[in-house]
Short mmCIF file of C-alpha atoms in Angstrom, two decimals:
data_model
loop_
_atom_site.label_atom_id
_atom_site.label_comp_id
_atom_site.label_asym_id
_atom_site.label_seq_id
_atom_site.Cartn_x
_atom_site.Cartn_y
_atom_site.Cartn_z
CA UNK P 1 168.31 46.58 72.11
CA UNK P 2 166.05 45.44 74.96
CA UNK P 3 162.64 45.42 73.24
CA UNK P 4 160.75 44.54 76.38
CA UNK P 5 161.99 47.67 78.13
CA UNK P 6 161.35 49.80 75.03
CA UNK P 7 157.81 48.43 74.82
CA UNK P 8 157.21 49.28 78.47
CA UNK P 9 158.48 52.84 77.93
CA UNK P 10 156.16 53.28 74.93
CA UNK P 11 153.19 51.99 76.92
CA UNK P 12 153.89 54.36 79.81
CA UNK P 13 154.48 57.26 77.42
CA UNK P 14 151.19 56.71 75.58
CA UNK P 15 149.39 56.25 78.88
CA UNK P 16 150.66 59.63 80.11
CA UNK P 17 149.75 61.19 76.75
CA UNK P 18 146.22 59.80 77.01
CA UNK P 19 145.86 61.32 80.48
CA UNK P 20 147.14 64.68 79.24
CA UNK P 21 144.83 64.69 76.22
CA UNK P 22 141.89 63.68 78.40
CA UNK P 23 142.66 66.49 80.81
CA UNK P 24 142.86 68.96 77.93
CA UNK P 25 139.52 67.74 76.58
CA UNK P 26 137.82 68.16 79.97
CA UNK P 27 139.29 71.63 80.43
CA UNK P 28 138.10 72.66 76.99
CA UNK P 29 134.63 71.26 77.64
CA UNK P 30 134.36 73.06 80.98
CA UNK P 31 135.59 76.26 79.36
CA UNK P 32 132.95 75.94 76.65
CA UNK P 33 130.25 75.38 79.27
CA UNK P 34 131.47 78.42 81.17
CA UNK P 35 131.29 80.50 78.00
CA UNK P 36 127.70 79.36 77.50
CA UNK P 37 126.86 80.32 81.09
CA UNK P 38 128.48 83.72 80.68
CA UNK P 39 126.55 84.32 77.49
CA UNK P 40 123.23 83.15 78.91
CA UNK P 41 120.64 85.79 79.74
CA UNK P 42 119.38 86.16 83.28
CA UNK P 43 116.09 84.63 82.18
CA UNK P 44 117.95 81.54 80.94
CA UNK P 45 120.01 81.30 84.11
CA UNK P 46 116.90 81.48 86.29
CA UNK P 47 115.20 78.84 84.15
CA UNK P 48 118.25 76.57 84.38
CA UNK P 49 118.06 76.78 88.19
CA UNK P 50 114.34 76.14 88.24
CA UNK P 51 113.58 79.63 89.57
CA UNK P 52 110.15 80.81 88.48
CA UNK P 53 108.58 84.25 88.74
CA UNK P 54 105.30 86.02 88.19
CA UNK P 55 104.66 88.36 85.27
CA UNK P 56 106.99 91.30 85.72
CA UNK P 57 105.86 94.94 85.63
CA UNK P 58 107.12 96.49 82.41
CA UNK P 59 105.07 99.64 82.03
CA UNK P 60 107.10 101.64 84.57
CA UNK P 61 110.40 102.91 83.16
CA UNK P 62 110.93 106.19 85.01
CA UNK P 63 110.34 107.41 88.55
CA UNK P 64 111.38 110.15 90.97
CA UNK P 65 112.43 110.61 94.55
CA UNK P 66 109.60 111.69 96.86
CA UNK P 67 110.04 113.99 99.84
CA UNK P 68 107.76 114.43 102.83
CA UNK P 69 107.62 115.18 106.53
CA UNK P 70 106.07 113.65 109.63
CA UNK P 71 102.62 114.85 110.62
CA UNK P 72 102.01 116.24 114.10
CA UNK P 73 98.59 115.13 115.34
CA UNK P 74 96.79 117.97 117.13
CA UNK P 75 94.30 117.80 119.98
CA UNK P 76 91.73 119.58 117.83
CA UNK P 77 91.66 116.90 115.13
CA UNK P 78 91.71 113.88 117.45
CA UNK P 79 89.05 114.98 119.94
CA UNK P 80 86.18 113.90 117.69
CA UNK P 81 87.51 110.47 116.77
CA UNK P 82 84.69 107.99 117.56
CA UNK P 83 84.96 105.47 120.42
CA UNK P 84 88.55 106.50 121.19
CA UNK P 85 90.57 107.71 124.13
CA UNK P 86 93.67 109.42 122.79
CA UNK P 87 96.75 108.87 124.94
CA UNK P 88 99.14 111.17 123.07
CA UNK P 89 98.52 114.33 121.10
CA UNK P 90 100.62 117.12 119.67
CA UNK P 91 103.11 114.42 118.75
CA UNK P 92 104.18 112.69 115.53
CA UNK P 93 102.97 109.37 116.99
CA UNK P 94 99.27 109.10 117.75
CA UNK P 95 98.41 106.57 120.45
CA UNK P 96 94.80 105.71 121.20
CA UNK P 97 92.68 102.92 122.59
CA UNK P 98 89.10 102.02 121.77
CA UNK P 99 86.71 102.70 124.65
CA UNK P 100 84.66 99.72 123.51
CA UNK P 101 86.79 96.93 121.92
CA UNK P 102 85.81 96.17 118.35
CA UNK P 103 85.28 92.51 117.35
CA UNK P 104 87.41 91.21 114.52
CA UNK P 105 86.53 88.04 112.67
CA UNK P 106 90.06 87.14 111.57
CA UNK P 107 93.14 89.35 112.14
CA UNK P 108 94.72 87.96 109.00
CA UNK P 109 91.93 89.53 106.97
CA UNK P 110 93.00 93.06 107.79
CA UNK P 111 92.48 94.10 104.21
CA UNK P 112 88.72 93.92 104.86
CA UNK P 113 88.88 96.92 107.22
CA UNK P 114 89.05 99.56 104.50
CA UNK P 115 85.77 101.21 105.47
CA UNK P 116 86.58 101.03 109.18
CA UNK P 117 89.88 102.82 108.61
CA UNK P 118 88.21 105.49 106.50
CA UNK P 119 85.65 106.27 109.22
CA UNK P 120 87.78 105.91 112.36
CA UNK P 121 91.41 106.71 111.52
CA UNK P 122 92.86 110.04 110.42
CA UNK P 123 93.74 109.71 106.71
CA UNK P 124 92.68 106.07 107.03
CA UNK P 125 92.23 105.74 103.27
CA UNK P 126 95.97 106.18 102.80
CA UNK P 127 96.87 102.90 104.50
CA UNK P 128 97.01 99.41 103.00
CA UNK P 129 97.12 96.15 104.95
CA UNK P 130 100.56 94.56 105.12
CA UNK P 131 100.25 91.62 107.50
CA UNK P 132 99.16 90.42 110.92
CA UNK P 133 102.09 90.11 113.33
CA UNK P 134 101.35 87.33 115.81
CA UNK P 135 104.17 88.31 118.16
CA UNK P 136 102.97 91.91 118.43
CA UNK P 137 99.33 90.85 118.15
CA UNK P 138 98.93 93.71 115.73
CA UNK P 139 97.55 94.34 112.28
CA UNK P 140 100.19 96.27 110.38
CA UNK P 141 99.31 98.80 107.70
CA UNK P 142 101.70 100.80 105.52
CA UNK P 143 100.95 104.22 104.09
CA UNK P 144 100.64 104.50 100.32
CA UNK P 145 101.44 107.34 97.97
CA UNK P 146 99.74 107.42 94.58
CA UNK P 147 98.98 103.71 94.84
CA UNK P 148 102.52 102.71 95.78
CA UNK P 149 103.44 101.39 99.22
CA UNK P 150 105.95 103.12 101.50
CA UNK P 151 107.70 100.05 102.90
CA UNK P 152 108.57 99.55 106.56
CA UNK P 153 108.75 103.21 107.44
CA UNK P 154 108.33 104.08 111.13
CA UNK P 155 106.93 107.46 110.08
CA UNK P 156 104.12 106.08 107.90
CA UNK P 157 102.64 103.08 109.68
CA UNK P 158 99.45 102.08 111.45
CA UNK P 159 99.48 99.29 114.05
CA UNK P 160 96.10 98.12 115.37
CA UNK P 161 96.44 95.95 118.47
CA UNK P 162 94.26 92.90 119.10
CA UNK P 163 93.49 91.13 122.40
CA UNK P 164 93.04 87.41 123.09
CA UNK P 165 89.38 87.60 122.07
CA UNK P 166 90.28 88.92 118.59
CA UNK P 167 89.04 92.38 119.49
CA UNK P 168 90.73 95.57 118.35
CA UNK P 169 91.68 97.46 121.50
CA UNK P 170 93.86 100.35 120.31
CA UNK P 171 96.41 101.58 117.81
CA UNK P 172 99.53 103.59 117.09
CA UNK P 173 99.72 105.77 114.01
CA UNK P 174 102.32 107.79 112.12
CA UNK P 175 101.77 109.64 108.86
CA UNK P 176 103.90 111.37 106.26
CA UNK P 177 102.40 114.55 104.80
CA UNK P 178 103.26 117.14 102.16
CA UNK P 179 104.55 114.36 99.91
CA UNK P 180 106.01 115.76 96.72
CA UNK P 181 107.81 114.27 93.76
CA UNK P 182 111.16 115.51 92.63
CA UNK P 183 110.73 117.30 89.32
CA UNK P 184 113.43 115.26 87.60
CA UNK P 185 112.41 111.78 86.51
CA UNK P 186 115.08 109.10 86.24
CA UNK P 187 115.32 105.76 84.51
CA UNK P 188 114.69 102.86 86.87
CA UNK P 189 116.13 99.39 86.68
CA UNK P 190 113.63 96.98 85.11
CA UNK P 191 112.13 94.37 87.41
CA UNK P 192 114.20 91.57 85.84
CA UNK P 193 117.35 93.44 86.95
CA UNK P 194 116.09 93.35 90.53
CA UNK P 195 115.79 89.58 90.22
CA UNK P 196 119.26 89.42 88.68
CA UNK P 197 120.67 91.35 91.65
CA UNK P 198 119.09 88.93 94.12
CA UNK P 199 120.23 85.94 92.06
CA UNK P 200 123.86 87.06 91.81
CA UNK P 201 123.96 87.74 95.55
CA UNK P 202 122.56 84.28 96.30
CA UNK P 203 119.28 85.50 97.77
CA UNK P 204 117.51 83.52 95.06
CA UNK P 205 118.19 79.79 95.37
CA UNK P 206 117.53 76.94 92.90
CA UNK P 207 113.85 76.02 92.94
CA UNK P 208 112.70 79.33 94.46
CA UNK P 209 109.47 80.96 93.35
CA UNK P 210 109.16 84.72 93.04
CA UNK P 211 105.51 85.12 93.99
CA UNK P 212 105.22 88.92 93.85
CA UNK P 213 107.15 91.94 92.62
CA UNK P 214 106.01 95.54 92.67
CA UNK P 215 107.39 99.06 92.87
CA UNK P 216 107.08 101.21 95.97
CA UNK P 217 109.19 103.49 98.14
CA UNK P 218 111.80 103.02 100.86
CA UNK P 219 113.55 105.59 103.05
CA UNK P 220 117.12 104.68 103.96
CA UNK P 221 117.16 107.33 106.71
CA UNK P 222 114.01 107.30 108.83
CA UNK P 223 114.85 108.94 112.14
CA UNK P 224 114.15 112.49 110.97
CA UNK P 225 111.01 114.58 110.63
CA UNK P 226 111.77 115.09 106.92
CA UNK P 227 112.40 112.17 104.61
CA UNK P 228 113.37 111.34 101.07
CA UNK P 229 111.77 108.19 99.66
CA UNK P 230 113.56 106.15 97.01
CA UNK P 231 111.74 104.08 94.35
CA UNK P 232 112.27 100.47 95.39
CA UNK P 233 111.42 97.05 94.01
CA UNK P 234 109.71 94.79 96.54
CA UNK P 235 110.27 91.11 95.76
CA UNK P 236 108.50 88.29 97.60
CA UNK P 237 110.11 84.85 97.40
CA UNK P 238 108.18 81.64 98.13
CA UNK P 239 105.28 83.69 99.43
CA UNK P 240 107.02 84.61 102.69
CA UNK P 241 110.42 86.29 102.31
CA UNK P 242 110.61 89.98 101.43
CA UNK P 243 113.51 91.64 99.63
CA UNK P 244 113.94 95.27 98.65
CA UNK P 245 116.10 96.49 95.77
CA UNK P 246 116.88 100.16 95.12
CA UNK P 247 115.29 100.81 91.73
CA UNK P 248 117.80 103.52 90.84
CA UNK P 249 121.10 102.02 91.95
CA UNK P 250 120.37 98.30 92.30
CA UNK P 251 121.53 97.68 95.87
CA UNK P 252 119.71 95.27 98.15
CA UNK P 253 118.23 97.00 101.21
CA UNK P 254 118.15 95.10 104.49
CA UNK P 255 115.39 95.28 107.10
CA UNK P 256 117.72 97.45 109.17
CA UNK P 257 117.57 100.07 106.36
CA UNK P 258 121.15 99.38 105.38
CA UNK P 259 122.30 99.03 101.81
CA UNK P 260 123.94 95.67 101.16
CA UNK P 261 126.62 95.84 98.50
#
């Protein structure tokens, strides 16, 4: 018997066995880690990725659809608006300019104009400041219903235009009226589920901060005089990016009013 050859065969055999056993060990370890990941709660997964979030609303568990229709602004109601020349009446879009421009200290502080809106804009107390759009040079306000915002709806917005001297020079307004809740209340997805939806679809990245989350309304179909508003979670990430999640069905809604699967 050639012991040198036999020894070599044994060495090679044990070497291959070691590789196989090592591979099996790694596979088992990865499988165990995967099981842990699968069993982890969404809170644990977010924490593992360094994703933080504000205190989540928990008191709201049920909500309803809300229906409404576009208001037609009449000549009778706009003729007494102070310091305004109305450019369109008997329409669902009210266009007006201020005869004397109104100074504005800082367009980004549009939330300070509550009293001005109440005194100078039809149903002005129904609008809440959203943001100042530098490209449009406009303060953007969204209509609210029972304290909840109707997001990005062309039929319930107020845009106040500003000139180079930071003076308000005119506005465009739309308004939903006859808003009514559906009689049947439905369970809504909790806020953490909205975050889970965004996380699983890779909208939430490692290290992100969810800086705001609240419940409002969104209309998937807006180009009609009558609308149905859906309860919707509004999630702000890193203080600048807005996401919308259908609170009944869990889909992500894009800015183009399309549901993203």
